[in-house]
CSV table of C-alpha atoms and ligand atoms in Angstrom, one decimal:
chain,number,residue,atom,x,y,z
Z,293,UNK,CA,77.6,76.8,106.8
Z,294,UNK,CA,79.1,80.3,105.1
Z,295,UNK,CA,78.1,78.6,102.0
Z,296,UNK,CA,74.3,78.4,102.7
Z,297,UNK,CA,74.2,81.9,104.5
Z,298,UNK,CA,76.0,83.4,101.3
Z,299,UNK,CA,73.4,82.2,99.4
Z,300,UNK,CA,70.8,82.9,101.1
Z,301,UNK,CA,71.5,86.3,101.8
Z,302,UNK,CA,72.0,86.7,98.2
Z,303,UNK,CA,68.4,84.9,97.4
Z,304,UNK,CA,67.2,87.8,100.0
Z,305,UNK,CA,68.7,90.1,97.5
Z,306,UNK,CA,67.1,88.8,94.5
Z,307,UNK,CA,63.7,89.0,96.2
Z,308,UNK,CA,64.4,92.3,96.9
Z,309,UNK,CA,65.1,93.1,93.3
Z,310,UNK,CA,62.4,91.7,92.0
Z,311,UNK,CA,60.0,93.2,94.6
Z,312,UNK,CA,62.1,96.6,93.5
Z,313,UNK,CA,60.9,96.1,89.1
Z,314,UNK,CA,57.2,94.8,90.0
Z,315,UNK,CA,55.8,97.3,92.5
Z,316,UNK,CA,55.5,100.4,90.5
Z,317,UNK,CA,55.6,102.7,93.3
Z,318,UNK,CA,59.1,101.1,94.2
Z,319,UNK,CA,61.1,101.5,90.8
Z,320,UNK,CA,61.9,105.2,91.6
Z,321,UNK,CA,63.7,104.0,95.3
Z,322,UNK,CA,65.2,101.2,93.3
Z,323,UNK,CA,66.2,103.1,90.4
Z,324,UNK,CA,67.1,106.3,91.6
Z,325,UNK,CA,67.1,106.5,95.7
Z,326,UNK,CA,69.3,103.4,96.1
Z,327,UNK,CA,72.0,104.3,93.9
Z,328,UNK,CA,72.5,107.5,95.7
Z,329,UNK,CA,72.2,105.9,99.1
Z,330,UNK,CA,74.7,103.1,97.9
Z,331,UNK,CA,77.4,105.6,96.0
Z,332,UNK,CA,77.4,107.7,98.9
Z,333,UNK,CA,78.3,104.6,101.0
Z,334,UNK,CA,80.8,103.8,99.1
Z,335,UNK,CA,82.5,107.3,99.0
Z,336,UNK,CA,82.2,107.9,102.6
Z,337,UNK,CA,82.8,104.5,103.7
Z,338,UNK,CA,86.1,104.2,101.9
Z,339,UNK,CA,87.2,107.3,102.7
Z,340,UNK,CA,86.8,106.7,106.2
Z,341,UNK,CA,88.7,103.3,105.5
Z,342,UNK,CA,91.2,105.0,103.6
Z,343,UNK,CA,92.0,107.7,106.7
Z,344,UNK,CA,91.7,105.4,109.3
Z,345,UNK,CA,95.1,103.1,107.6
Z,346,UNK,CA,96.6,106.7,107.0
Z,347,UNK,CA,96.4,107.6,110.8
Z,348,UNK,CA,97.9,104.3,112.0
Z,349,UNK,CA,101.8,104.9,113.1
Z,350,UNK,CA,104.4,103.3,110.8
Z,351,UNK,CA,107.3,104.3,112.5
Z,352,UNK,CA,109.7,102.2,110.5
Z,353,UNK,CA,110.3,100.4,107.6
Z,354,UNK,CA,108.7,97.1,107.3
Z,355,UNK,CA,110.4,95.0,104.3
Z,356,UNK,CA,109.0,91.9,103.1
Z,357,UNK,CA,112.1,90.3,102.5
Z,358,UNK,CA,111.8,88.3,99.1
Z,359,UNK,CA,115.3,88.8,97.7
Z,360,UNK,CA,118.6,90.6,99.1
Z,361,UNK,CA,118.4,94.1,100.4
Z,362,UNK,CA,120.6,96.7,99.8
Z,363,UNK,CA,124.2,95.9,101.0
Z,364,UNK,CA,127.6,95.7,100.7
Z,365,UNK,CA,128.6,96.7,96.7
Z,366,UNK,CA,129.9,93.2,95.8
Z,367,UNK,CA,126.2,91.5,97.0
Z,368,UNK,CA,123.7,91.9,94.2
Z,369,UNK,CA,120.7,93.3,95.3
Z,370,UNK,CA,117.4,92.5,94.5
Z,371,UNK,CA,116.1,95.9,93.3
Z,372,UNK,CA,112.1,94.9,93.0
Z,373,UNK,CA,112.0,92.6,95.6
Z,374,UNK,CA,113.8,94.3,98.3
Z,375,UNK,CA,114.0,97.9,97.1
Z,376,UNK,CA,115.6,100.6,98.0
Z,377,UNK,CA,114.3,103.2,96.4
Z,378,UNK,CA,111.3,104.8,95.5
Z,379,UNK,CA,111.6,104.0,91.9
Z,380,UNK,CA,111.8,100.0,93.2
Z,381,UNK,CA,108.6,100.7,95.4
Z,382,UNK,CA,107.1,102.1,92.1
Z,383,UNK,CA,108.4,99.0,90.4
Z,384,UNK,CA,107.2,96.7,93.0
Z,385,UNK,CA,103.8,98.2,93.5
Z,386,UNK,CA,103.0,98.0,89.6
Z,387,UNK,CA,103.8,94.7,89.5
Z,388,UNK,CA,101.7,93.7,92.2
Z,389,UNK,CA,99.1,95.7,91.0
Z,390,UNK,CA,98.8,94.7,87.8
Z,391,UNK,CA,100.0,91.0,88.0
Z,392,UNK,CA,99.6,90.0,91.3
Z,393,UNK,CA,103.2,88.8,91.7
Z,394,UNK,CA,103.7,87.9,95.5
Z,395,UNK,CA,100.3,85.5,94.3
Z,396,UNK,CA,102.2,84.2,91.3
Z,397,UNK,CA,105.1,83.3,93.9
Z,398,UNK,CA,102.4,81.5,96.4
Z,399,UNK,CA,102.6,77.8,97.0
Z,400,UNK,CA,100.1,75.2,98.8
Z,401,UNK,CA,101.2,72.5,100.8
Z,402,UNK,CA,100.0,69.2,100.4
Z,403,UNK,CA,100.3,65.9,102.6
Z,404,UNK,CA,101.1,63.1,100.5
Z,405,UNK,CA,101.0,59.4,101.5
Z,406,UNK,CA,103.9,58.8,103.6
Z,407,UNK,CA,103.0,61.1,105.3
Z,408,UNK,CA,105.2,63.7,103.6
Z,409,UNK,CA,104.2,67.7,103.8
Z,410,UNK,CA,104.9,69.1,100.0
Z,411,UNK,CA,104.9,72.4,98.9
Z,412,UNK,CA,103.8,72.9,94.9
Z,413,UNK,CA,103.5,75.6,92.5
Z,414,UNK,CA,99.8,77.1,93.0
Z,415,UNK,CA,99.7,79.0,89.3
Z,416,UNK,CA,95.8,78.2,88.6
Z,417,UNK,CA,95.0,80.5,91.6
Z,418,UNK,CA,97.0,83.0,90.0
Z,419,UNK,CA,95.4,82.4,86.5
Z,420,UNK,CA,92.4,83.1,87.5
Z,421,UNK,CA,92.7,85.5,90.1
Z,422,UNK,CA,94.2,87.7,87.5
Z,423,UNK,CA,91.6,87.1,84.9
Z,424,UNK,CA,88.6,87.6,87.1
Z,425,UNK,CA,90.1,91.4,88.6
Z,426,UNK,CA,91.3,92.2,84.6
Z,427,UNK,CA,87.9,91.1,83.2
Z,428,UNK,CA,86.2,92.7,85.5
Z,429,UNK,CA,87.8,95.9,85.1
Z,430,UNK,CA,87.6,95.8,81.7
Z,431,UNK,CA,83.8,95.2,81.7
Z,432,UNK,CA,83.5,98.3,84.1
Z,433,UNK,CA,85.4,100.4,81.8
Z,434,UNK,CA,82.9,99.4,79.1
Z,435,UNK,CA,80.0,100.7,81.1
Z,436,UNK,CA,81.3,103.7,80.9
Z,437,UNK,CA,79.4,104.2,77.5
Z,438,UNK,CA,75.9,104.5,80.3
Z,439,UNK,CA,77.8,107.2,82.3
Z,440,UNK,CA,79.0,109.6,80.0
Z,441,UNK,CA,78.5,111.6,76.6
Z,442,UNK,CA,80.2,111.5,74.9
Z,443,UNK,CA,81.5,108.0,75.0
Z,444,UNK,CA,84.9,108.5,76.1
Z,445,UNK,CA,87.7,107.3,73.5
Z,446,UNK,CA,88.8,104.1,75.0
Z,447,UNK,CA,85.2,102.4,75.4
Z,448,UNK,CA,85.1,101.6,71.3
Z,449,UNK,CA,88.4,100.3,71.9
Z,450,UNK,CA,88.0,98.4,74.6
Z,451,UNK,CA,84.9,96.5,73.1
Z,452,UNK,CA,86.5,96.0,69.6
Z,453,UNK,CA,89.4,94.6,71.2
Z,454,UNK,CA,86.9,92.5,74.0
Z,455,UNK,CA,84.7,91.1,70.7
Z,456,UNK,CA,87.6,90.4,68.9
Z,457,UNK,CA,86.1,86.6,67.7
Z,458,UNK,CA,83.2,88.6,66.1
Z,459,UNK,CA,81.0,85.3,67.4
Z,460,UNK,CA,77.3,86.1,67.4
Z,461,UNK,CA,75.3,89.3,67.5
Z,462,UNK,CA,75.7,90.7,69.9
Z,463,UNK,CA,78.9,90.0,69.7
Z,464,UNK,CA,80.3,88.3,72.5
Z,465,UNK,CA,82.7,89.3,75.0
Z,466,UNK,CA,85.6,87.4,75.8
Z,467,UNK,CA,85.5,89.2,79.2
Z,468,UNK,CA,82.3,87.6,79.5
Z,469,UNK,CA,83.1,83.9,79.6
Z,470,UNK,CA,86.5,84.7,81.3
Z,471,UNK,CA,84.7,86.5,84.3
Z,472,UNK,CA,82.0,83.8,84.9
Z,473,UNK,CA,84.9,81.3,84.6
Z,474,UNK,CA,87.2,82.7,86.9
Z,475,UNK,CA,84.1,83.3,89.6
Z,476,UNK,CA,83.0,79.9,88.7
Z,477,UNK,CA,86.7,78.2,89.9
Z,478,UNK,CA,87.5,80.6,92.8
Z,479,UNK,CA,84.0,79.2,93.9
Z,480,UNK,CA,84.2,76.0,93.7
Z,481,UNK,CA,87.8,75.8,94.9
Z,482,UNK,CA,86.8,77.0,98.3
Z,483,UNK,CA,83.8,74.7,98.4
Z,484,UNK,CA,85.8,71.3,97.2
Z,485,UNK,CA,88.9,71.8,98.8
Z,486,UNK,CA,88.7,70.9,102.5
Z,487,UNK,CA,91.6,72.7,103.8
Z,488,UNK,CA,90.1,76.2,102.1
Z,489,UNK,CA,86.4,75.2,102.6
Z,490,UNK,CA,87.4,74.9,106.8
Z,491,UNK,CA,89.1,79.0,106.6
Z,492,UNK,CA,86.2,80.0,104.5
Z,493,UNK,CA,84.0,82.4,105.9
Z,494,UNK,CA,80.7,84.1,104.9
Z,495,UNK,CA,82.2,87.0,103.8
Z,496,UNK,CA,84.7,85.2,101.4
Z,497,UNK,CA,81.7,83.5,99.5
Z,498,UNK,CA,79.1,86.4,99.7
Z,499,UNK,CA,81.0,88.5,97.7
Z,500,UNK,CA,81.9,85.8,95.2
Z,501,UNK,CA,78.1,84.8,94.4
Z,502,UNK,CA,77.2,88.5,94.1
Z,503,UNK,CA,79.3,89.9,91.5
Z,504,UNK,CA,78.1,86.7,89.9
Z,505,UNK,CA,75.0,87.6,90.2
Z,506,UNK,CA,76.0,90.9,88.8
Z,507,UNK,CA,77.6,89.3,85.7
Z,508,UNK,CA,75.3,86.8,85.1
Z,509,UNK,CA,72.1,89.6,85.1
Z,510,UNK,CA,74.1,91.5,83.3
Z,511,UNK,CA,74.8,88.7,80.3
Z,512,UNK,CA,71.6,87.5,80.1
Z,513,UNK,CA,70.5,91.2,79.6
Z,514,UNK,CA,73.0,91.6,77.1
Z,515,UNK,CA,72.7,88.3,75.1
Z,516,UNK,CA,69.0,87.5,76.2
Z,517,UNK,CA,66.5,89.4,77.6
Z,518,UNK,CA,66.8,92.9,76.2
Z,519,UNK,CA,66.3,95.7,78.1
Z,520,UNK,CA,66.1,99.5,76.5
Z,521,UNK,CA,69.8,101.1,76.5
Z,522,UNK,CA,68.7,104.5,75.7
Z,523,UNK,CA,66.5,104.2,78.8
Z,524,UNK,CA,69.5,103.2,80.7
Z,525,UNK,CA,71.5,106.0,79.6
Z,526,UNK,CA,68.7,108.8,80.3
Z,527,UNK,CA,68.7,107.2,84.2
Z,528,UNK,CA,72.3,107.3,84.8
Z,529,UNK,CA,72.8,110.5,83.3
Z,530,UNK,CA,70.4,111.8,85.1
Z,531,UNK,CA,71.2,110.8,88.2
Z,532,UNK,CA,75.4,111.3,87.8
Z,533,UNK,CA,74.3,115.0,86.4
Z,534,UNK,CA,72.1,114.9,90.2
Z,535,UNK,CA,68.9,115.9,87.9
Z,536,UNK,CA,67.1,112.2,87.8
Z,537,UNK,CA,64.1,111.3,86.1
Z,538,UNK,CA,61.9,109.2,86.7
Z,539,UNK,CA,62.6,105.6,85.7
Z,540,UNK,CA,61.2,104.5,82.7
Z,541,UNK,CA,58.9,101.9,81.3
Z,542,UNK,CA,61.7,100.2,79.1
Z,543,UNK,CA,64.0,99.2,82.0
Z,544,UNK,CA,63.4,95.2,82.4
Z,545,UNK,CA,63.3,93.3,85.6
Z,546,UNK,CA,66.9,91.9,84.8
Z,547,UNK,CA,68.3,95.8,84.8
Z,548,UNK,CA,66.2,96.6,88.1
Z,549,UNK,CA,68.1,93.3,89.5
Z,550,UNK,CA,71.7,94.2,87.8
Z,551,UNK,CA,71.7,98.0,89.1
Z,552,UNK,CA,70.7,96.1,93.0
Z,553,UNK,CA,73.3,94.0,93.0
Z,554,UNK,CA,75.6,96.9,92.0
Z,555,UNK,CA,74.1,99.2,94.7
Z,556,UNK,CA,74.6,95.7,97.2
Z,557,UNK,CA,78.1,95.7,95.8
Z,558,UNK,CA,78.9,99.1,96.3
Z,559,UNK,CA,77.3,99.5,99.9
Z,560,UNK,CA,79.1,96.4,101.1
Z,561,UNK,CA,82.5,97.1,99.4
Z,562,UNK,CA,83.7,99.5,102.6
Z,563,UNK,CA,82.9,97.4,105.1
Z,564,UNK,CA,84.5,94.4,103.5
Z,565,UNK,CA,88.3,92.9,101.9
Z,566,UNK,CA,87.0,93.7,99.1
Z,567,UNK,CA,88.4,97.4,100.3
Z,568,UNK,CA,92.0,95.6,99.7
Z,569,UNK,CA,91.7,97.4,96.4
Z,570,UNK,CA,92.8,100.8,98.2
Z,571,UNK,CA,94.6,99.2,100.6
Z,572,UNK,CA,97.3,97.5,98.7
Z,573,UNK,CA,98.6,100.7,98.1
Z,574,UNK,CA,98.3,101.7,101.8
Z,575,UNK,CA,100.1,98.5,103.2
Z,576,UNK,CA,103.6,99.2,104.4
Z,577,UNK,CA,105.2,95.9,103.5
Z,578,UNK,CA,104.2,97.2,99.7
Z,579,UNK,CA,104.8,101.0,99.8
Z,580,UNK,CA,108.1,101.2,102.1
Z,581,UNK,CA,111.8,101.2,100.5
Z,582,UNK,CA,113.5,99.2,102.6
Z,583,UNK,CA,116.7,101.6,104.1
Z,584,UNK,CA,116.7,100.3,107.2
Z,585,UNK,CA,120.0,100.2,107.2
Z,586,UNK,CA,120.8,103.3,105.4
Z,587,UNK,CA,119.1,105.6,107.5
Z,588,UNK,CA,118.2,105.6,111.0
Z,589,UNK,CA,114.9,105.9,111.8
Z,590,UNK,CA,114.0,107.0,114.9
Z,591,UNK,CA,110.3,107.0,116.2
Z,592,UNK,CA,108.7,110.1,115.7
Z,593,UNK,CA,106.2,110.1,118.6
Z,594,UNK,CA,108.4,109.3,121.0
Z,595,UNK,CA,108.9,112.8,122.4
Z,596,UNK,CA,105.3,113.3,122.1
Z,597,UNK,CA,104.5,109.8,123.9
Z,598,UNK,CA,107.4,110.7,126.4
Z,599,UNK,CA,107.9,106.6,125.7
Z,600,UNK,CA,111.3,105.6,127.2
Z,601,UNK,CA,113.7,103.7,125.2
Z,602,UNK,CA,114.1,100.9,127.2
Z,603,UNK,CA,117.2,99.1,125.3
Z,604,UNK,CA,118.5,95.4,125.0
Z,605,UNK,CA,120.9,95.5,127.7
Z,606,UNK,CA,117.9,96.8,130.5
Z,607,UNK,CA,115.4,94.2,129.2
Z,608,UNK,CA,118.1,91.5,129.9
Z,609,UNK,CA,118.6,93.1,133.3
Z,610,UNK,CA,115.3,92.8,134.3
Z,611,UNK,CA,114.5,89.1,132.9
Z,612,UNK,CA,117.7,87.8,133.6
Z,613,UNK,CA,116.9,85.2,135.9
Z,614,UNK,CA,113.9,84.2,134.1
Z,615,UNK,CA,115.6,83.8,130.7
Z,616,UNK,CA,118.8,82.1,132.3
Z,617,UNK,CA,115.8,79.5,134.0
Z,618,UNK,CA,114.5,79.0,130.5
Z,619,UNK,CA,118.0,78.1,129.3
Z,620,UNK,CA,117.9,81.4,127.2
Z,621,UNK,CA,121.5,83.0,125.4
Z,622,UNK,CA,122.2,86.1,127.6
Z,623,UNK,CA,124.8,88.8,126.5
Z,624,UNK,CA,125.7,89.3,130.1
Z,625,UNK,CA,126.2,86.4,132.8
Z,626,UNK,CA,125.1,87.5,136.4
Z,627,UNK,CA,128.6,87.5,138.0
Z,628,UNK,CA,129.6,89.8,135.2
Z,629,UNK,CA,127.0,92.4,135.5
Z,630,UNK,CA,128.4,95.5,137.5
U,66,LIG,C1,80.2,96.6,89.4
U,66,LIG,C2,79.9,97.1,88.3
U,66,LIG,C3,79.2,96.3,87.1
U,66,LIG,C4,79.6,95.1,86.6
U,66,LIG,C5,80.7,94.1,87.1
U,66,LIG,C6,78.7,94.8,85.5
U,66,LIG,C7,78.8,93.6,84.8
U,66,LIG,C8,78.1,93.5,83.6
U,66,LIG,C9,78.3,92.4,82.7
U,66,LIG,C10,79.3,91.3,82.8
U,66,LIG,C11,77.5,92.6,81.6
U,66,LIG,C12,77.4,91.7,80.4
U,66,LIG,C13,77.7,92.5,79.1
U,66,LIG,C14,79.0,93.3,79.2
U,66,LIG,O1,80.0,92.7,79.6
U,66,LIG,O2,79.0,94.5,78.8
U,66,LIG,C15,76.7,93.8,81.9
U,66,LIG,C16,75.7,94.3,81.1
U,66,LIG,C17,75.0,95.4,81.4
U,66,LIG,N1,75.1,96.2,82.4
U,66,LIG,FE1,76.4,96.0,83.9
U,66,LIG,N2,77.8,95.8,85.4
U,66,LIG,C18,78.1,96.7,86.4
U,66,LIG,C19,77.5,97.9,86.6
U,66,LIG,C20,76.4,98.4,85.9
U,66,LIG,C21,75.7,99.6,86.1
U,66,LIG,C22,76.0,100.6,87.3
U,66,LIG,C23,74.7,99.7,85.2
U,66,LIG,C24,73.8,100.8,85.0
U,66,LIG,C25,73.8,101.5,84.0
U,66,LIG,C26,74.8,98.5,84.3
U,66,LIG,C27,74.1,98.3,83.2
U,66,LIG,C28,74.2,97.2,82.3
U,66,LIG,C29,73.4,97.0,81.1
U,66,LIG,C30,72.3,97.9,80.7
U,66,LIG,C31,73.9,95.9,80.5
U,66,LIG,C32,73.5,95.3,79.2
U,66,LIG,C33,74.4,95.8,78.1
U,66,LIG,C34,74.0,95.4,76.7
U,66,LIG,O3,72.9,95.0,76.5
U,66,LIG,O4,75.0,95.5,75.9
U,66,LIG,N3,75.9,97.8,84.8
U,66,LIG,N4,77.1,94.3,83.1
């Protein structure tokens, strides 16, 4: 079912792409009034994302225990794991970032004839989780050669090291195959396997078939279909520089698609977990050294909230009998409480 509305929401975009390059009077809204509309959805839209996880109350630490915390001096502590420090957020945040590490430590859980529950090592997720974000990334830093002049120092760089295999002219981009790959797998991995396919929602295949659509417009412009680059340039220039011009002649129907998908993209990232690109680094499991017992850490809001501690010892007052009904440990027995 999420399947088929995925896909056919994205067919609804493709008409609207194509409707966008063949009627005339459209390629300016398509070209120039969409992009605006769309960046200024995305700014806004994650901004108000961004404020909204910034306002929520963290009034302690929350540490995602994956290794010893900070203890007594003869228990080794797990430093990036469990840190205690800023430095070991740092430390842990980078490597999440940048490698996906509590993804590399995921596992899946099988039942195997006996029945027997297993749990194995899940490393192609990984794999290709990592290539398609780094690929990705790396193909939007390339684009930067349409957004700016001069082209800024690491875009030659980046594509020398991305055509490395000098195989055909163009020259083809490793980034290329990896991206359609890695979309192609974390696809089809949700569609074959039963247990993902029954948690999988419209939203978790929508936005894999549109940045494919994205990729794949954009490779067949590249390798295929050409469409005129210097054209390209003039629009996005102009509209960065807020002086557009009018679209021109030499943009193809596969750029007019591309640049809507993009828009699509961009307009639906706010609203969607795609946005867990800013929030990782708002998520207090990630962000928080863990000195919980170091320091203690009294709620700030409680003066403010005029909350009243209500402590163990009252709780077990006033559930007593139900807890000692449900066969519950109690710290106090009735006949001892004064
Ligand atoms: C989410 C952002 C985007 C992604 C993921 C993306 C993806 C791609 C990919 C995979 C290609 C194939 C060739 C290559 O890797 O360079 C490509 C080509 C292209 N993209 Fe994008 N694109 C994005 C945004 C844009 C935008 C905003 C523009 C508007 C200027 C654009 C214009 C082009 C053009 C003109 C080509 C053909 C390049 C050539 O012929 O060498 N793309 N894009």
């Amino acid at each position: 079912m999420g399947i088929w509305f995925s896909l056919v929401a994205v067919a609804a975009l493709i008409l609207l792409g194509l409707l966008g390059a063949n009627v005339s009077g459209l390629n300016y809204i398509f070209a120039v009034v969409i992009p605006y509309i769309a960046i200024t959805l995305f700014i806004v839209g994650s901004i108000v994302r961004i404020v909204r996880w910034a306002r929520s109350p963290v009034p302690f630490r929350i540490p995602t225990t994956g290794g010893q915390q900070k203890s007594l001096s003869f228990i080794k502590q797990n430093r990036l794991d469990n840190p205690s420090s800023y430095l070991g957020v740092l430390g842990r945040m980078a490597l999440e970032v940048l490698f996906f590490r509590s993804l590399f430590r995921n596992t899946k859980a099988e039942l195997k004839e006996g029945p027997i529950l297993t749990y194995g090592a899940n490393k192609w997720l990984w794999m290709f989780s990592l290539a398609f974000h780094w690929s990705f990334l790396i193909i939007f830093l390339r684009h930067f050669r349409f957004f700016t002049q001069p082209i800024p120092f690491f875009v030659p760089f980046l594509q020398d090291i991305d055509g490395f295999f000098q195989i055909w002219v163009p020259l083809i981009y490793m980034t290329n195959a990896v991206i359609l790959a890695a979309l192609t797998y974390l696809f089809f991995r949700r569609v074959f396997d039963s247990k993902i396919r029954y948690i999988s929602l419209p939203s978790d295949y929508f936005p894999l078939l549109l940045i494919a659509g994205i990729a794949i417009t954009g490779i067949l412009m590249r390798y295929f279909f050409k469409t005129d680059l210097v054209a390209v340039k003039e629009l996005m220039l102009g509209i960065l520089s807020f002086a557009p011009s009018a679209p021109s002649e030499g943009l193809s129907l596969w750029f007019y698609l591309h640049l809507f998908f993009v828009c699509s993209l961009l307009i639906y990232f706010p609203m969607s977990k795609l946005v867990h690109m800013s929030g990782i680094f708002m998520s207090p499991t990630r962000n928080l050294a863990n000195t919980n017992r170091m320091r203690r850490h009294v709620n700030p809001w409680i003066d403010e909230l005029k909350m009243k501690p209500h402590t163990y010892e009252e709780y077990e007052d006033e559930f007593r009998k139900v807890m000692k009904g449900a066969g519950m440990p109690l710290d106090k027995e009735e006949s001892h409480v004064s």
